[in-house]
């Protein structure tokens, strides 16, 4: 295996990917031209350039975005990403995917996403707090419990949400917990939210495995991106009897064909900042990890990782998209051809937004559920949604991504037509 860990390959533009996926699904629907065109546009986009006081007394200017793709089904919902490669097109794509995700699992939300161009690992805790509070203030013209409710994404976490909630509340003059989800429990977070996305990914893997005639017990799993989503998915899949053979993060990956203890890997990452160096493993690059011999691949990092170039070399029989947009449309075509099943992001990683919805409902009602209630209700929605998408795929003879998108776009289009075009 190669010793170098970080190889950056050019990514397909995520917005182009989102539009190509949309067009494939929309071609199967009897949409009026103007309706189809409207659904392809983000409804509104905000770019903010803002100053942040750094620890050494200097001032640095950062750029951030908040995009609302659709407000047809309800307030917009979507995470906030802190990453050096954030672009407006990436945030547009992620916002559109949120619209389809909320629609396909039946939540009363439209899609949104936010992001700041920053490497959070290079900032101190104080600098991150200043950046977060200022960014929250800048986007507060769009954000509210009734209008737009952010959540964590890559590079952000419950503490980030706590700062946003506090900043918004300070400006309102009273506590407004329902303005964000993914908050710490001490300020109105929900039981089960931290694990929700990874738990949902493990449920999607189980359901997809059943549909594919493949038992998860004993299957070998490789996980790209050992963050909130990937690490939880890994240990819950291990609990279902899978053997986790590889894991990675931005500094590279680790591999042991005989298996890794995913909870010990997580502890190692918490202690050392990376999965790299976990005892008894070979080093692999993120690119190599995708092509390792395994049964199930769980890409849980960034978009565009599996593309037309490497898709022919993927060995897994099932890919469960923990990340949003990890497979390009070119790769989808190759994987279809090779009969590799893909549990698509808008269903597979919907556990997070489902439990975010529960958190929002609990916060508005000030009435809180047990972890068991949260997990059971999330699983019920995941299983129902996955089954519906499977049936649509069979009826329309399309892959699961297109089936999910057909259901989602149809739901949003129907609501749009029912509401009517104002004025
Ligand atoms: P995170 O910040 O907790 O973890 C991201 C992980 O990916 C980190 O371990 C990071 O080191 C790694 N990473 C970054 N760049 C990488 C690269 N080039 N190659 C390999 N690994 C890389 O983020 P997260 O919340 O776990 O989100 C991961 C993915 O899941 C994203 O696509 C996100 O949009 C999606 N997602 C997250 C949630 C959620 O609730 N957090 C919900 C749905 C979907």
Coordinates of C-alpha atoms and ligand atoms in Angstrom, one line a residue:
X1 CA 0.0 0.0 0.0
X2 CA 1.2 3.6 -0.7
X3 CA 2.7 5.6 2.1
X4 CA 1.3 8.9 1.0
X5 CA -2.0 9.7 2.6
X6 CA -3.6 12.7 1.0
X7 CA -4.1 12.7 -2.7
X8 CA -6.4 15.4 -4.0
X9 CA -8.3 14.6 -7.1
X10 CA -10.4 17.2 -9.0
X11 CA -14.0 16.8 -8.0
X12 CA -16.9 17.0 -10.5
X13 CA -18.8 20.2 -9.8
X14 CA -21.5 19.2 -7.2
X15 CA -24.1 21.5 -8.6
X16 CA -23.7 20.0 -12.1
X17 CA -24.0 16.6 -10.5
X18 CA -27.2 17.6 -8.6
X19 CA -28.7 19.0 -11.9
X20 CA -27.8 15.9 -13.9
X21 CA -29.5 13.7 -11.3
X22 CA -32.5 16.0 -11.2
X23 CA -32.9 15.9 -15.0
X24 CA -32.7 12.1 -15.1
X25 CA -35.5 11.8 -12.6
X26 CA -37.6 14.8 -14.0
X27 CA -37.6 13.1 -17.4
X28 CA -39.8 10.4 -15.9
X29 CA -42.3 12.8 -14.5
X30 CA -45.1 14.7 -16.4
X31 CA -43.9 18.1 -15.1
X32 CA -44.9 21.4 -16.8
X33 CA -41.9 23.1 -18.2
X34 CA -42.1 26.1 -15.9
X35 CA -42.5 24.0 -12.8
X36 CA -39.5 21.8 -13.7
X37 CA -37.4 24.9 -14.4
X38 CA -38.5 26.5 -11.0
X39 CA -37.6 23.3 -9.1
X40 CA -34.1 23.3 -10.6
X41 CA -33.3 26.8 -9.3
X42 CA -32.3 27.6 -5.7
X43 CA -35.0 29.9 -4.4
X44 CA -32.6 32.3 -2.7
X45 CA -28.9 32.6 -2.0
X46 CA -27.0 34.7 0.4
X47 CA -23.2 35.3 0.3
X48 CA -21.6 37.0 3.3
X49 CA -18.1 38.4 3.7
X50 CA -17.4 39.1 7.3
X51 CA -14.5 40.0 9.6
X52 CA -13.3 37.9 12.5
X53 CA -10.9 39.0 15.3
X54 CA -8.1 36.5 15.6
X55 CA -6.2 35.6 18.8
X56 CA -3.1 37.6 17.7
X57 CA -5.3 40.8 17.4
X58 CA -5.4 40.7 13.6
X59 CA -8.6 40.7 11.6
X60 CA -9.3 38.1 8.9
X61 CA -12.2 38.2 6.4
X62 CA -14.1 35.0 5.8
X63 CA -16.7 34.1 3.1
X64 CA -19.8 32.2 3.9
X65 CA -23.1 31.2 2.2
X66 CA -26.6 30.2 3.1
X67 CA -28.8 28.8 0.2
X68 CA -32.5 28.0 0.4
X69 CA -33.4 25.6 -2.5
X70 CA -37.1 25.2 -1.8
X71 CA -39.7 26.5 0.7
X72 CA -42.6 24.7 -0.9
X73 CA -43.1 22.0 1.8
X74 CA -42.2 24.1 4.9
X75 CA -39.3 25.9 6.6
X76 CA -35.9 25.1 5.1
X77 CA -33.6 22.7 6.8
X78 CA -30.0 21.9 6.2
X79 CA -26.6 21.8 7.8
X80 CA -23.7 24.2 8.0
X81 CA -20.3 23.1 6.7
X82 CA -16.9 24.5 7.7
X83 CA -14.3 23.4 5.1
X84 CA -11.6 25.1 3.0
X85 CA -13.1 23.8 -0.3
X86 CA -16.6 25.1 0.3
X87 CA -18.0 26.8 -2.9
X88 CA -21.4 28.4 -3.7
X89 CA -22.0 25.6 -6.2
X90 CA -21.4 23.0 -3.5
X91 CA -23.8 24.6 -1.1
X92 CA -26.4 24.9 -3.9
X93 CA -26.1 21.2 -4.5
X94 CA -26.3 20.3 -0.9
X95 CA -29.4 22.6 -0.5
X96 CA -31.2 20.9 -3.4
X97 CA -30.4 17.4 -2.1
X98 CA -31.9 18.5 1.3
X99 CA -35.1 19.4 -0.5
X100 CA -35.3 15.9 -2.0
X101 CA -34.2 14.2 1.2
X102 CA -36.9 15.9 3.3
X103 CA -39.5 15.2 0.6
X104 CA -38.7 11.5 0.1
X105 CA -38.9 10.7 3.8
X106 CA -42.1 12.8 4.3
X107 CA -40.8 15.7 6.4
X108 CA -42.6 19.1 6.3
X109 CA -39.4 20.9 5.2
X110 CA -37.7 22.5 2.3
X111 CA -34.0 22.2 1.6
X112 CA -31.2 24.6 2.7
X113 CA -27.5 24.5 3.3
X114 CA -24.8 26.8 4.6
X115 CA -21.1 26.9 4.6
X116 CA -18.0 28.9 5.4
X117 CA -14.7 28.7 3.6
X118 CA -12.4 27.8 6.5
X119 CA -10.3 25.0 7.8
X120 CA -11.7 24.7 11.4
X121 CA -8.6 22.8 12.5
X122 CA -6.4 25.9 11.9
X123 CA -8.5 28.1 14.3
X124 CA -8.5 28.1 18.1
X125 CA -11.7 27.5 20.0
X126 CA -12.1 31.2 20.6
X127 CA -11.6 32.1 17.0
X128 CA -14.1 29.4 16.0
X129 CA -16.6 30.9 18.4
X130 CA -16.1 34.4 17.0
X131 CA -16.4 33.2 13.5
X132 CA -19.6 31.2 14.3
X133 CA -21.3 34.0 16.2
X134 CA -20.5 36.5 13.4
X135 CA -21.6 34.1 10.6
X136 CA -24.8 33.3 12.6
X137 CA -25.5 37.1 12.8
X138 CA -24.9 37.6 9.1
X139 CA -27.3 34.8 8.1
X140 CA -29.9 35.7 10.8
X141 CA -31.9 37.5 8.1
X142 CA -32.7 34.1 6.7
X143 CA -32.6 31.9 9.9
X144 CA -35.6 31.4 12.3
X145 CA -37.5 28.5 13.9
X146 CA -40.3 29.1 11.4
X147 CA -38.2 29.9 8.4
X148 CA -34.8 28.2 8.3
X149 CA -33.3 25.8 10.8
X150 CA -29.6 24.9 10.5
X151 CA -27.8 21.8 11.8
X152 CA -24.3 20.4 11.9
X153 CA -22.4 19.1 8.8
X154 CA -18.8 18.6 8.0
X155 CA -16.5 20.6 10.3
X156 CA -19.3 21.7 12.7
X157 CA -20.7 20.0 15.8
X158 CA -23.2 20.4 18.7
X159 CA -20.9 23.2 20.2
X160 CA -21.2 25.1 16.9
X161 CA -25.0 24.8 17.1
X162 CA -24.9 26.0 20.8
X163 CA -23.1 29.2 19.8
X164 CA -25.6 29.8 16.9
X165 CA -28.5 29.2 19.2
X166 CA -27.1 31.5 21.9
X167 CA -26.2 34.3 19.3
X168 CA -29.7 34.2 17.8
X169 CA -31.3 34.1 21.3
X170 CA -29.2 37.1 22.5
X171 CA -30.6 39.2 19.5
X172 CA -34.2 38.1 20.2
X173 CA -34.0 38.7 23.9
X174 CA -35.2 35.2 24.8
X175 CA -34.0 31.6 24.4
X176 CA -34.9 30.2 21.0
X177 CA -33.7 26.6 21.0
X178 CA -35.7 25.6 17.9
X179 CA -33.6 27.8 15.6
X180 CA -31.1 25.0 15.2
X181 CA -31.0 21.3 15.7
X182 CA -28.1 19.0 16.6
X183 CA -27.7 21.0 19.9
X184 CA -26.2 19.6 23.0
X185 CA -28.7 17.9 25.3
X186 CA -28.2 20.5 28.0
X187 CA -29.8 23.3 25.9
X188 CA -32.7 21.4 24.3
X189 CA -31.0 18.8 22.0
X190 CA -32.7 15.5 21.3
X191 CA -31.8 12.1 22.6
X192 CA -30.3 10.1 19.8
X193 CA -29.4 13.0 17.5
X194 CA -25.6 12.6 17.7
X195 CA -25.9 9.0 16.5
X196 CA -28.9 9.5 14.2
X197 CA -27.3 9.8 10.8
X198 CA -25.0 6.9 11.4
X199 CA -27.8 4.8 12.9
X200 CA -29.9 5.6 9.8
X201 CA -27.0 4.6 7.5
X202 CA -26.8 1.2 9.3
X203 CA -30.6 0.7 8.9
X204 CA -30.4 1.6 5.2
X205 CA -27.5 -0.9 4.8
X206 CA -29.6 -3.6 6.5
X207 CA -32.7 -2.9 4.3
X208 CA -30.6 -2.7 1.2
X209 CA -28.8 -5.9 2.1
X210 CA -32.1 -7.6 2.5
X211 CA -33.4 -6.3 -0.8
X212 CA -30.1 -7.4 -2.5
X213 CA -30.4 -10.9 -0.9
X214 CA -27.3 -10.3 1.1
X215 CA -26.9 -10.8 4.8
X216 CA -24.9 -8.2 6.6
X217 CA -23.6 -10.6 9.2
X218 CA -20.1 -11.5 8.3
X219 CA -19.8 -9.0 5.5
X220 CA -16.7 -6.8 5.2
X221 CA -17.3 -3.0 5.3
X222 CA -15.0 -0.1 4.4
X223 CA -15.9 3.4 5.7
X224 CA -14.4 6.5 4.0
X225 CA -14.6 9.5 6.4
X226 CA -14.6 8.6 10.1
X227 CA -16.5 11.7 11.4
X228 CA -19.9 11.9 13.0
X229 CA -21.6 9.9 10.3
X230 CA -18.9 7.3 9.3
X231 CA -17.8 6.4 12.8
X232 CA -21.3 5.8 14.2
X233 CA -22.3 3.9 11.1
X234 CA -19.1 1.7 11.5
X235 CA -19.7 0.7 15.1
X236 CA -23.5 0.1 14.6
X237 CA -22.7 -2.0 11.5
X238 CA -20.3 -4.0 13.6
X239 CA -23.1 -4.5 16.1
X240 CA -25.1 -6.0 13.3
X241 CA -22.3 -8.5 12.7
X242 CA -20.3 -6.8 10.0
X243 CA -16.5 -6.8 10.0
X244 CA -15.1 -3.2 9.6
X245 CA -11.9 -3.7 7.5
X246 CA -11.0 -0.1 6.7
X247 CA -11.6 3.5 7.8
X248 CA -10.2 6.9 6.8
X249 CA -10.3 10.6 7.4
X250 CA -8.7 13.6 5.7
X251 CA -5.2 12.5 6.6
X252 CA -5.6 9.0 5.1
X253 CA -6.9 5.5 5.9
X254 CA -6.2 2.3 7.7
X255 CA -6.8 -1.3 6.6
X256 CA -6.8 -4.7 8.2
X257 CA -8.5 -7.5 6.2
X258 CA -9.2 -9.4 9.5
X259 CA -11.1 -6.4 11.0
X260 CA -10.8 -3.4 13.2
X261 CA -12.6 -2.5 16.5
X262 CA -14.5 0.5 15.3
X263 CA -15.0 2.0 18.8
X264 CA -11.3 1.7 19.5
X265 CA -10.5 3.4 16.2
X266 CA -12.9 6.2 17.3
X267 CA -11.0 6.6 20.6
X268 CA -7.7 6.6 18.7
X269 CA -9.0 9.4 16.5
X270 CA -10.3 11.4 19.5
X271 CA -6.9 11.0 21.2
X272 CA -4.6 11.6 18.1
X273 CA -6.8 13.6 15.8
X274 CA -6.8 11.0 13.1
X275 CA -7.4 7.3 12.5
X276 CA -3.9 7.1 11.1
X277 CA -1.4 5.1 13.1
X278 CA -4.1 2.8 14.6
X279 CA -2.1 -0.3 15.8
X280 CA -2.1 -3.4 13.6
X281 CA -3.2 -1.7 10.4
X282 CA -1.7 -0.9 6.9
X283 CA -1.9 2.6 5.7
X284 CA -4.1 3.2 2.6
X285 CA -5.0 6.4 0.8
X286 CA -8.6 7.6 0.6
X287 CA -8.6 6.5 -3.1
X288 CA -7.2 3.1 -2.3
X289 CA -9.8 2.5 0.4
X290 CA -12.6 2.8 -2.1
X291 CA -11.2 0.0 -4.2
X292 CA -10.4 -2.4 -1.3
X293 CA -11.8 -5.9 -1.3
X294 CA -15.1 -5.6 0.7
X295 CA -18.8 -6.3 0.5
X296 CA -20.2 -3.0 1.6
X297 CA -18.7 0.5 1.0
X298 CA -19.9 3.4 3.1
X299 CA -18.5 6.7 1.7
X300 CA -19.1 9.2 4.5
X301 CA -16.8 12.2 3.6
X302 CA -17.3 14.5 0.7
X303 CA -18.9 14.6 -2.8
X304 CA -17.6 13.1 -6.0
X305 CA -15.4 10.5 -4.5
X306 CA -16.6 7.7 -6.7
X307 CA -16.5 8.8 -10.3
X308 CA -16.4 7.4 -13.8
X309 CA -12.7 6.7 -13.5
X310 CA -12.6 4.6 -10.3
X311 CA -16.1 3.1 -10.4
X312 CA -15.1 0.1 -12.6
X313 CA -12.6 -0.9 -9.9
X314 CA -15.0 -0.8 -6.9
X315 CA -15.2 -4.3 -5.4
X316 CA -18.2 -3.8 -3.0
X317 CA -21.6 -5.2 -4.0
X318 CA -23.4 -2.6 -2.0
X319 CA -22.6 1.1 -1.5
X320 CA -24.5 3.0 1.2
X321 CA -24.1 6.7 0.9
X322 CA -23.4 8.2 4.3
X323 CA -22.1 11.3 2.6
X324 CA -24.1 13.6 0.4
X325 CA -23.2 13.2 -3.3
X326 CA -20.2 10.8 -3.0
X327 CA -21.1 9.1 -6.4
X328 CA -21.1 11.1 -9.6
X329 CA -23.7 10.4 -12.3
X330 CA -21.0 8.9 -14.5
X331 CA -20.1 6.5 -11.7
X332 CA -23.8 5.7 -11.2
X333 CA -24.0 4.5 -14.8
X334 CA -21.0 2.2 -14.4
X335 CA -22.3 0.8 -11.1
X336 CA -25.7 0.1 -12.6
X337 CA -24.1 -1.7 -15.4
X338 CA -22.0 -3.8 -12.9
X339 CA -25.1 -4.5 -10.8
X340 CA -23.6 -2.8 -7.7
X341 CA -26.5 -1.6 -5.5
X342 CA -26.4 1.9 -4.3
X343 CA -28.5 3.1 -1.3
X344 CA -28.7 6.8 -2.2
X345 CA -27.8 9.6 0.1
X346 CA -31.3 11.2 0.2
X347 CA -32.6 8.0 1.8
X348 CA -29.5 6.4 3.3
X349 CA -28.4 9.4 5.4
X350 CA -31.8 10.8 6.2
X351 CA -31.7 9.6 9.8
X352 CA -30.0 12.8 10.8
X353 CA -32.6 15.2 9.4
X354 CA -35.4 12.9 10.7
X355 CA -34.1 13.2 14.2
X356 CA -33.4 16.9 13.7
X357 CA -37.1 17.2 12.8
X358 CA -37.9 15.4 16.1
X359 CA -35.6 17.8 18.0
X360 CA -37.4 20.8 16.4
X361 CA -40.8 19.4 17.3
X362 CA -39.7 18.6 20.9
X363 CA -38.2 22.1 21.2
X364 CA -41.4 23.8 19.9
X365 CA -43.5 21.8 22.3
X366 CA -41.0 21.8 25.2
X367 CA -41.9 18.1 25.6
X368 CA -39.0 15.7 25.3
X369 CA -38.9 12.0 24.2
X370 CA -36.8 9.1 25.4
X371 CA -34.0 7.8 23.3
X372 CA -36.0 4.7 22.6
X373 CA -38.9 6.7 21.3
X374 CA -36.6 8.7 19.1
X375 CA -34.8 5.7 17.6
X376 CA -38.0 3.7 17.1
X377 CA -39.7 6.5 15.2
X378 CA -36.7 7.2 13.1
X379 CA -36.3 3.5 12.2
X380 CA -40.0 3.4 11.3
X381 CA -39.7 6.3 8.9
X382 CA -36.4 5.0 7.4
X383 CA -37.8 1.5 6.7
X384 CA -41.1 2.9 5.3
X385 CA -39.2 5.3 3.0
X386 CA -36.7 2.7 1.8
X387 CA -39.5 0.3 1.0
X388 CA -41.4 3.0 -1.0
X389 CA -38.3 3.9 -2.9
X390 CA -37.6 0.2 -3.7
X391 CA -41.2 -0.2 -5.0
X392 CA -40.8 2.9 -7.2
X393 CA -37.5 1.5 -8.6
X394 CA -39.2 -1.8 -9.5
X395 CA -42.2 -0.1 -11.1
X396 CA -40.3 2.4 -13.1
X397 CA -37.3 0.1 -13.8
X398 CA -34.8 2.7 -12.5
X399 CA -32.1 2.7 -9.9
X400 CA -32.7 3.6 -6.3
X401 CA -31.3 7.2 -6.7
X402 CA -33.6 8.0 -9.6
X403 CA -36.6 6.3 -7.8
X404 CA -36.0 8.4 -4.7
X405 CA -35.7 11.6 -6.7
X406 CA -38.8 10.8 -8.7
X407 CA -40.8 10.4 -5.5
X408 CA -39.3 13.5 -3.9
X409 CA -39.6 15.8 -7.0
X410 CA -43.2 14.6 -7.5
X411 CA -44.1 15.4 -3.9
X412 CA -42.7 18.9 -4.1
X413 CA -44.2 19.5 -7.5
X414 CA -47.6 18.4 -6.3
X415 CA -47.4 20.7 -3.3
X416 CA -46.3 23.6 -5.5
X417 CA -49.2 23.1 -7.9
X418 CA -51.7 22.8 -5.0
X419 CA -50.4 26.0 -3.4
X420 CA -50.5 27.7 -6.8
X421 CA -48.2 30.2 -8.4
X422 CA -48.5 33.5 -6.6
X423 CA -49.9 36.1 -7.5
Ligands
LIG1 P1 -17.5 15.3 10.1 O1 -16.9 16.6 10.0 O2 -18.0 14.9 11.4 O3 -16.6 14.2 9.5 C1 -16.1 14.3 8.2 C2 -15.0 13.3 8.1 O4 -14.5 13.2 6.8 C3 -13.8 13.6 9.0 O5 -13.3 12.5 9.6 C4 -12.8 14.2 8.0 O6 -11.5 14.0 8.4 C5 -13.1 13.4 6.8 N1 -12.7 13.9 5.5 C6 -12.7 15.2 5.2 N2 -12.2 15.3 3.9 C7 -11.9 14.1 3.5 C8 -11.4 13.5 2.3 N3 -11.0 14.3 1.3 N4 -11.2 12.2 2.3 C9 -11.6 11.4 3.3 N5 -12.1 11.9 4.4 C10 -12.2 13.2 4.5 O7 -18.8 15.4 9.1 P2 -20.1 14.5 9.1 O8 -21.1 15.3 9.8 O9 -19.8 13.1 9.5 O10 -20.4 14.5 7.5 C11 -19.9 13.6 6.6 C12 -20.8 13.5 5.4 O11 -22.1 13.1 5.8 C13 -21.0 14.8 4.6 O12 -21.2 14.5 3.2 C14 -22.3 15.3 5.2 O13 -22.9 16.3 4.3 C15 -23.0 14.1 5.3 N6 -24.2 14.1 6.2 C16 -24.0 14.5 7.5 C17 -25.1 14.5 8.4 C18 -25.0 14.8 9.9 O14 -26.0 14.7 10.6 N7 -23.8 15.2 10.4 C19 -26.4 14.1 7.9 C20 -26.5 13.7 6.6 C21 -25.4 13.7 5.8

